[in-house]
Structure formats: structure tokens, C-alpha cells
Amino acid sequence: MTIIPDRVSLLAVTARLFAQIQTNEIKAPPVTTYPLRQAQQAHLDLQSRRSVGKLLLVPDTKS
């Protein structure tokens, strides 16, 4: 665990982090979205490790 002792250090660390993300030195994991009605499938994919990164359930849109 990393402890950041003060606000100045926090701002320096976050500035470096966002710079690395902006230059693709660090890449965020992919996000897979599932409609809420497919929550069961999302859970099965998570359990079976068929997914990589984050799984996001989104509310179904009204038709």
C-alpha cells in the first residue's frame, strides 16, 4: 500500500498518473457493458473468467 503524505505529493502523483494515461504508457482495462436484463450472463462471464477488465450493467432503455 502506498501512503501519500500530503496534498502536494498527491497532486504530483496524480499528475504523473494522468500524463502516463494520456501518452498510453498506462492503459485502462477494457469495459464491457451489459444491459441490466443480461445481468445473469454478465455474472456467468465474470465467474468463468471470460471477461477482461470491468463489467458494467446499464439500465435497459425504454422502447
mmCIF file of C-alpha atoms in Angstrom:
data_model
loop_
_atom_site.group_PDB
_atom_site.id
_atom_site.type_symbol
_atom_site.label_atom_id
_atom_site.label_comp_id
_atom_site.label_asym_id
_atom_site.label_seq_id
_atom_site.Cartn_x
_atom_site.Cartn_y
_atom_site.Cartn_z
ATOM 1 C CA MET A 1 0.000 0.000 0.000
ATOM 2 C CA THR A 2 1.269 3.442 -0.895
ATOM 3 C CA ILE A 3 0.679 6.282 1.525
ATOM 4 C CA ILE A 4 0.771 9.780 0.111
ATOM 5 C CA PRO A 5 1.720 12.076 2.994
ATOM 6 C CA ASP A 6 0.372 15.442 1.840
ATOM 7 C CA ARG A 7 -1.603 17.322 -0.808
ATOM 8 C CA VAL A 8 1.478 18.449 -2.748
ATOM 9 C CA SER A 9 2.650 14.840 -3.093
ATOM 10 C CA LEU A 10 -0.862 13.733 -4.075
ATOM 11 C CA LEU A 11 -1.031 16.326 -6.829
ATOM 12 C CA ALA A 12 2.394 15.273 -8.141
ATOM 13 C CA VAL A 13 1.474 11.575 -8.185
ATOM 14 C CA THR A 14 -1.867 12.155 -9.883
ATOM 15 C CA ALA A 15 -0.331 14.499 -12.457
ATOM 16 C CA ARG A 16 2.220 11.813 -13.331
ATOM 17 C CA LEU A 17 -0.501 9.147 -13.482
ATOM 18 C CA PHE A 18 -2.734 11.164 -15.818
ATOM 19 C CA ALA A 19 0.243 12.043 -18.010
ATOM 20 C CA GLN A 20 1.046 8.330 -18.351
ATOM 21 C CA ILE A 21 -2.570 7.562 -19.243
ATOM 22 C CA GLN A 22 -2.624 10.374 -21.807
ATOM 23 C CA THR A 23 0.516 9.056 -23.549
ATOM 24 C CA ASN A 24 -0.783 5.433 -23.435
ATOM 25 C CA GLU A 25 2.101 4.425 -21.177
ATOM 26 C CA ILE A 26 -0.617 3.093 -18.885
ATOM 27 C CA LYS A 27 -3.824 1.753 -20.375
ATOM 28 C CA ALA A 28 -7.102 1.424 -18.542
ATOM 29 C CA PRO A 29 -8.639 -2.040 -18.652
ATOM 30 C CA PRO A 30 -11.456 -2.520 -21.156
ATOM 31 C CA VAL A 31 -15.048 -2.073 -20.034
ATOM 32 C CA THR A 32 -17.716 -4.485 -21.237
ATOM 33 C CA THR A 33 -21.295 -3.324 -20.870
ATOM 34 C CA TYR A 34 -24.354 -5.500 -20.471
ATOM 35 C CA PRO A 35 -27.974 -4.399 -20.428
ATOM 36 C CA LEU A 36 -29.446 -4.951 -16.974
ATOM 37 C CA ARG A 37 -31.674 -7.686 -18.380
ATOM 38 C CA GLN A 38 -28.461 -9.666 -19.146
ATOM 39 C CA ALA A 39 -27.139 -9.483 -15.577
ATOM 40 C CA GLN A 40 -27.146 -13.266 -15.332
ATOM 41 C CA GLN A 41 -24.911 -13.585 -18.410
ATOM 42 C CA ALA A 42 -22.584 -10.879 -17.075
ATOM 43 C CA HIS A 43 -22.265 -12.807 -13.820
ATOM 44 C CA LEU A 44 -21.589 -16.065 -15.667
ATOM 45 C CA ASP A 45 -18.903 -14.377 -17.800
ATOM 46 C CA LEU A 46 -17.287 -12.993 -14.650
ATOM 47 C CA GLN A 47 -17.381 -16.371 -12.893
ATOM 48 C CA SER A 48 -15.946 -18.250 -15.861
ATOM 49 C CA ARG A 49 -13.238 -15.605 -16.407
ATOM 50 C CA ARG A 50 -14.401 -14.991 -19.982
ATOM 51 C CA SER A 51 -14.285 -11.268 -19.316
ATOM 52 C CA VAL A 52 -11.260 -8.992 -19.112
ATOM 53 C CA GLY A 53 -11.414 -5.677 -17.286
ATOM 54 C CA LYS A 54 -14.600 -4.225 -15.893
ATOM 55 C CA LEU A 55 -18.181 -5.348 -16.395
ATOM 56 C CA LEU A 56 -20.837 -2.661 -16.306
ATOM 57 C CA LEU A 57 -24.573 -3.218 -16.094
ATOM 58 C CA VAL A 58 -26.563 -0.426 -17.714
ATOM 59 C CA PRO A 59 -30.282 0.195 -17.316
ATOM 60 C CA ASP A 60 -32.425 -1.041 -20.169
ATOM 61 C CA THR A 61 -33.652 1.755 -22.391
ATOM 62 C CA LYS A 62 -37.390 2.211 -22.682
ATOM 63 C CA SER A 63 -38.811 1.274 -26.074
#
